[in-house]
GROMACS .gro file of C-alpha atoms in nm:
model
  258
    1UNK     CA    1  -0.014  -0.001   0.015
    2UNK     CA    2   0.127   0.347  -0.106
    3UNK     CA    3   0.219   0.595   0.179
    4UNK     CA    4   0.053   0.940   0.179
    5UNK     CA    5   0.229   1.160   0.427
    6UNK     CA    6  -0.035   1.451   0.370
    7UNK     CA    7  -0.305   1.238   0.549
    8UNK     CA    8  -0.531   1.530   0.605
    9UNK     CA    9  -0.631   1.783   0.359
   10UNK     CA   10  -0.714   2.116   0.460
   11UNK     CA   11  -0.936   2.417   0.293
   12UNK     CA   12  -1.013   2.744   0.418
   13UNK     CA   13  -1.371   2.797   0.367
   14UNK     CA   14  -1.395   3.146   0.523
   15UNK     CA   15  -1.139   3.369   0.703
   16UNK     CA   16  -1.233   3.200   1.035
   17UNK     CA   17  -1.331   2.867   0.927
   18UNK     CA   18  -1.139   2.545   0.800
   19UNK     CA   19  -1.239   2.226   0.653
   20UNK     CA   20  -1.012   1.924   0.734
   21UNK     CA   21  -1.108   1.583   0.570
   22UNK     CA   22  -0.913   1.216   0.515
   23UNK     CA   23  -0.957   1.146   0.180
   24UNK     CA   24  -0.786   0.832   0.189
   25UNK     CA   25  -1.058   0.661   0.412
   26UNK     CA   26  -1.334   0.489   0.261
   27UNK     CA   27  -1.622   0.744   0.182
   28UNK     CA   28  -1.848   0.573   0.433
   29UNK     CA   29  -1.620   0.665   0.710
   30UNK     CA   30  -1.450   0.973   0.554
   31UNK     CA   31  -1.610   1.263   0.783
   32UNK     CA   32  -1.581   1.617   0.768
   33UNK     CA   33  -1.394   1.824   1.050
   34UNK     CA   34  -1.441   2.194   1.088
   35UNK     CA   35  -1.229   2.426   1.270
   36UNK     CA   36  -1.365   2.751   1.380
   37UNK     CA   37  -1.138   3.023   1.476
   38UNK     CA   38  -1.248   3.251   1.766
   39UNK     CA   39  -1.112   3.557   1.953
   40UNK     CA   40  -1.101   3.408   2.255
   41UNK     CA   41  -1.121   3.019   2.185
   42UNK     CA   42  -1.123   2.799   1.899
   43UNK     CA   43  -1.360   2.506   1.802
   44UNK     CA   44  -1.305   2.184   1.630
   45UNK     CA   45  -1.617   1.968   1.528
   46UNK     CA   46  -1.533   1.641   1.535
   47UNK     CA   47  -1.184   1.458   1.512
   48UNK     CA   48  -1.208   1.195   1.231
   49UNK     CA   49  -1.100   0.842   1.231
   50UNK     CA   50  -0.796   0.874   1.432
   51UNK     CA   51  -0.555   0.694   1.183
   52UNK     CA   52  -0.301   0.957   1.214
   53UNK     CA   53  -0.219   1.249   1.466
   54UNK     CA   54  -0.477   1.525   1.416
   55UNK     CA   55  -0.355   1.776   1.677
   56UNK     CA   56  -0.068   1.887   1.498
   57UNK     CA   57  -0.236   1.976   1.173
   58UNK     CA   58  -0.530   2.190   1.375
   59UNK     CA   59  -0.252   2.359   1.556
   60UNK     CA   60  -0.072   2.445   1.237
   61UNK     CA   61  -0.394   2.612   1.113
   62UNK     CA   62  -0.467   2.820   1.438
   63UNK     CA   63  -0.309   3.174   1.452
   64UNK     CA   64  -0.244   3.125   1.823
   65UNK     CA   65  -0.205   2.755   1.904
   66UNK     CA   66  -0.195   2.846   2.284
   67UNK     CA   67  -0.567   2.977   2.274
   68UNK     CA   68  -0.808   2.727   2.456
   69UNK     CA   69  -0.951   2.477   2.183
   70UNK     CA   70  -1.279   2.307   2.198
   71UNK     CA   71  -1.338   1.963   2.057
   72UNK     CA   72  -1.701   1.914   2.002
   73UNK     CA   73  -1.788   1.530   1.918
   74UNK     CA   74  -2.139   1.569   1.745
   75UNK     CA   75  -2.189   1.171   1.806
   76UNK     CA   76  -1.981   0.903   1.883
   77UNK     CA   77  -1.954   0.696   1.572
   78UNK     CA   78  -1.605   0.595   1.498
   79UNK     CA   79  -1.538   0.830   1.211
   80UNK     CA   80  -1.629   1.155   1.428
   81UNK     CA   81  -1.428   1.085   1.743
   82UNK     CA   82  -1.100   0.896   1.623
   83UNK     CA   83  -0.869   1.158   1.769
   84UNK     CA   84  -1.087   1.295   2.044
   85UNK     CA   85  -0.818   1.171   2.298
   86UNK     CA   86  -0.555   1.440   2.142
   87UNK     CA   87  -0.745   1.714   2.279
   88UNK     CA   88  -0.823   1.848   2.653
   89UNK     CA   89  -1.139   2.013   2.618
   90UNK     CA   90  -1.405   1.732   2.525
   91UNK     CA   91  -1.784   1.816   2.535
   92UNK     CA   92  -2.054   1.600   2.427
   93UNK     CA   93  -2.418   1.532   2.476
   94UNK     CA   94  -2.505   1.348   2.784
   95UNK     CA   95  -2.635   1.048   2.582
   96UNK     CA   96  -2.305   1.002   2.385
   97UNK     CA   97  -2.097   1.025   2.714
   98UNK     CA   98  -2.042   0.677   2.813
   99UNK     CA   99  -1.948   0.573   2.452
  100UNK     CA  100  -1.708   0.880   2.400
  101UNK     CA  101  -1.540   0.749   2.718
  102UNK     CA  102  -1.558   0.379   2.639
  103UNK     CA  103  -1.624   0.341   2.258
  104UNK     CA  104  -1.710   0.011   2.101
  105UNK     CA  105  -1.365  -0.128   1.951
  106UNK     CA  106  -1.316  -0.075   1.601
  107UNK     CA  107  -1.074  -0.215   1.336
  108UNK     CA  108  -0.975  -0.088   0.977
  109UNK     CA  109  -0.996  -0.462   0.864
  110UNK     CA  110  -1.349  -0.474   0.696
  111UNK     CA  111  -1.363  -0.861   0.740
  112UNK     CA  112  -1.545  -0.809   1.063
  113UNK     CA  113  -1.817  -0.598   0.958
  114UNK     CA  114  -2.154  -0.784   0.940
  115UNK     CA  115  -2.352  -0.876   0.610
  116UNK     CA  116  -2.618  -0.647   0.753
  117UNK     CA  117  -2.401  -0.362   0.781
  118UNK     CA  118  -2.261  -0.427   0.408
  119UNK     CA  119  -2.622  -0.442   0.295
  120UNK     CA  120  -2.703  -0.099   0.472
  121UNK     CA  121  -2.421   0.081   0.315
  122UNK     CA  122  -2.500  -0.070  -0.045
  123UNK     CA  123  -2.861   0.013  -0.018
  124UNK     CA  124  -2.792   0.363   0.106
  125UNK     CA  125  -2.582   0.407  -0.194
  126UNK     CA  126  -2.219   0.371  -0.082
  127UNK     CA  127  -1.946   0.179  -0.286
  128UNK     CA  128  -1.854  -0.155  -0.174
  129UNK     CA  129  -1.621  -0.153   0.141
  130UNK     CA  130  -1.252  -0.193   0.082
  131UNK     CA  131  -1.072  -0.487   0.248
  132UNK     CA  132  -0.924  -0.225   0.505
  133UNK     CA  133  -1.067   0.119   0.546
  134UNK     CA  134  -0.781   0.315   0.395
  135UNK     CA  135  -0.618   0.302   0.072
  136UNK     CA  136  -0.285   0.450   0.193
  137UNK     CA  137  -0.077   0.460   0.482
  138UNK     CA  138   0.006   0.787   0.657
  139UNK     CA  139   0.362   0.705   0.728
  140UNK     CA  140   0.624   0.417   0.628
  141UNK     CA  141   0.584   0.107   0.858
  142UNK     CA  142   0.242   0.220   0.974
  143UNK     CA  143   0.047  -0.105   1.132
  144UNK     CA  144  -0.299  -0.147   1.016
  145UNK     CA  145  -0.357  -0.410   1.297
  146UNK     CA  146  -0.247  -0.170   1.577
  147UNK     CA  147  -0.527   0.068   1.479
  148UNK     CA  148  -0.724   0.137   1.822
  149UNK     CA  149  -1.044   0.361   1.870
  150UNK     CA  150  -0.936   0.519   2.205
  151UNK     CA  151  -1.205   0.756   2.302
  152UNK     CA  152  -1.164   0.967   2.603
  153UNK     CA  153  -1.410   1.098   2.872
  154UNK     CA  154  -1.629   1.400   2.808
  155UNK     CA  155  -1.493   1.690   3.012
  156UNK     CA  156  -1.828   1.867   2.985
  157UNK     CA  157  -2.197   1.816   2.853
  158UNK     CA  158  -2.385   2.002   2.607
  159UNK     CA  159  -2.755   2.014   2.560
  160UNK     CA  160  -3.044   2.159   2.341
  161UNK     CA  161  -3.002   2.538   2.356
  162UNK     CA  162  -2.654   2.546   2.493
  163UNK     CA  163  -2.428   2.812   2.324
  164UNK     CA  164  -2.059   2.757   2.223
  165UNK     CA  165  -1.898   3.099   2.281
  166UNK     CA  166  -1.572   3.173   2.130
  167UNK     CA  167  -1.578   3.535   2.221
  168UNK     CA  168  -1.670   3.697   1.898
  169UNK     CA  169  -1.849   3.380   1.744
  170UNK     CA  170  -2.143   3.217   1.927
  171UNK     CA  171  -2.341   2.879   1.792
  172UNK     CA  172  -2.651   2.749   1.958
  173UNK     CA  173  -2.646   2.369   2.014
  174UNK     CA  174  -2.935   2.156   1.848
  175UNK     CA  175  -3.018   1.799   1.934
  176UNK     CA  176  -3.063   1.613   1.629
  177UNK     CA  177  -3.156   1.255   1.740
  178UNK     CA  178  -3.207   0.967   1.475
  179UNK     CA  179  -2.857   0.882   1.320
  180UNK     CA  180  -2.770   0.869   1.676
  181UNK     CA  181  -2.940   0.923   1.995
  182UNK     CA  182  -2.738   1.196   2.115
  183UNK     CA  183  -2.606   1.369   1.814
  184UNK     CA  184  -2.585   1.735   1.828
  185UNK     CA  185  -2.543   2.018   1.567
  186UNK     CA  186  -2.456   2.382   1.584
  187UNK     CA  187  -2.643   2.696   1.422
  188UNK     CA  188  -2.494   3.022   1.391
  189UNK     CA  189  -2.770   3.245   1.391
  190UNK     CA  190  -2.568   3.556   1.279
  191UNK     CA  191  -2.486   3.384   0.928
  192UNK     CA  192  -2.742   3.154   0.920
  193UNK     CA  193  -2.488   2.861   0.906
  194UNK     CA  194  -2.575   2.514   1.018
  195UNK     CA  195  -2.304   2.243   1.129
  196UNK     CA  196  -2.549   1.958   1.054
  197UNK     CA  197  -2.330   1.668   1.147
  198UNK     CA  198  -2.474   1.346   1.010
  199UNK     CA  199  -2.825   1.477   1.050
  200UNK     CA  200  -2.810   1.614   0.712
  201UNK     CA  201  -2.536   1.627   0.453
  202UNK     CA  202  -2.550   1.615   0.063
  203UNK     CA  203  -2.485   1.228   0.011
  204UNK     CA  204  -2.639   0.913   0.111
  205UNK     CA  205  -2.780   0.932   0.473
  206UNK     CA  206  -2.747   0.625   0.718
  207UNK     CA  207  -3.069   0.599   0.916
  208UNK     CA  208  -3.149   0.244   0.950
  209UNK     CA  209  -2.891   0.068   1.171
  210UNK     CA  210  -2.822   0.004   1.535
  211UNK     CA  211  -2.921   0.288   1.777
  212UNK     CA  212  -3.099   0.458   1.500
  213UNK     CA  213  -3.466   0.560   1.447
  214UNK     CA  214  -3.647   0.704   1.121
  215UNK     CA  215  -3.895   0.828   1.355
  216UNK     CA  216  -3.644   1.031   1.551
  217UNK     CA  217  -3.460   1.133   1.244
  218UNK     CA  218  -3.777   1.261   1.052
  219UNK     CA  219  -3.837   1.512   1.313
  220UNK     CA  220  -3.492   1.663   1.268
  221UNK     CA  221  -3.547   1.769   0.893
  222UNK     CA  222  -3.878   1.861   0.983
  223UNK     CA  223  -3.737   2.113   1.238
  224UNK     CA  224  -3.458   2.245   0.994
  225UNK     CA  225  -3.735   2.345   0.747
  226UNK     CA  226  -3.822   2.612   0.992
  227UNK     CA  227  -3.470   2.751   1.068
  228UNK     CA  228  -3.333   3.041   0.858
  229UNK     CA  229  -3.076   2.835   0.723
  230UNK     CA  230  -2.849   2.978   0.452
  231UNK     CA  231  -2.569   2.750   0.429
  232UNK     CA  232  -2.519   2.380   0.552
  233UNK     CA  233  -2.185   2.249   0.667
  234UNK     CA  234  -2.250   1.863   0.679
  235UNK     CA  235  -2.051   1.587   0.851
  236UNK     CA  236  -1.978   1.453   0.520
  237UNK     CA  237  -1.959   1.545   0.138
  238UNK     CA  238  -1.963   1.929   0.027
  239UNK     CA  239  -2.148   2.232   0.171
  240UNK     CA  240  -2.484   2.352   0.027
  241UNK     CA  241  -2.749   2.618   0.054
  242UNK     CA  242  -3.113   2.642   0.185
  243UNK     CA  243  -3.261   2.515  -0.139
  244UNK     CA  244  -3.054   2.211  -0.176
  245UNK     CA  245  -3.115   2.146   0.207
  246UNK     CA  246  -3.497   2.149   0.127
  247UNK     CA  247  -3.436   1.904  -0.164
  248UNK     CA  248  -3.286   1.669   0.049
  249UNK     CA  249  -3.537   1.682   0.344
  250UNK     CA  250  -3.832   1.633   0.081
  251UNK     CA  251  -3.642   1.345  -0.064
  252UNK     CA  252  -3.591   1.157   0.250
  253UNK     CA  253  -3.940   1.227   0.418
  254UNK     CA  254  -4.088   1.105   0.100
  255UNK     CA  255  -3.860   0.803   0.123
  256UNK     CA  256  -3.945   0.729   0.484
  257UNK     CA  257  -4.307   0.798   0.430
  258UNK     CA  258  -4.346   1.021   0.711
   0.00000   0.00000   0.00000
């Protein structure tokens, strides 16, 4: 397997906002991470798979690496908490806190993934799983078998209506159950920007697996319709605007028959 030393890709979306991705991870598990730079603190939304160290990449993007840094885990699926242990400030929703501290063991080797999950991914529209979840190594000598999802205890809890405050940037915490019971997103009222996690993104949504509820999931897009959203940064795939958000909502509500 080839080595790709530039494991993470970074793209500046706005003067105070960076997108961090892991393109060498299978599309199902290649999640978006967003770094918001604030006056008094910075915010990292999710932390990827944990294949390679993330903290040095994040600090390289921060004008002041000594400023406080919050790592918010929107939910505790493997592709969103892989590097959470690298950060000292780790808030999460109370429902997700136990799993954040003691995550279900995971492997990069896909032979242990059940036929039920493979069918779930295929029916959602994702490509077939690779033998391992990465198609390159982050450095020479990397041992795929040594991969471990470490997790870390939450250092704080966030609930519906709480505010993440970076001094000159504030966003409201919204509870988005369905894909995961304690999943949260953020809404920046000033710009109409939604950080939607896996509640909504412009790709195949996963809604019918362990710990998931279509009934709960359906309540989330109905709620999003009423928000003055201008732009959505999802947990996967490219960002999109209000019109596309409404298309996605209508498509899935029709599919679910709710």
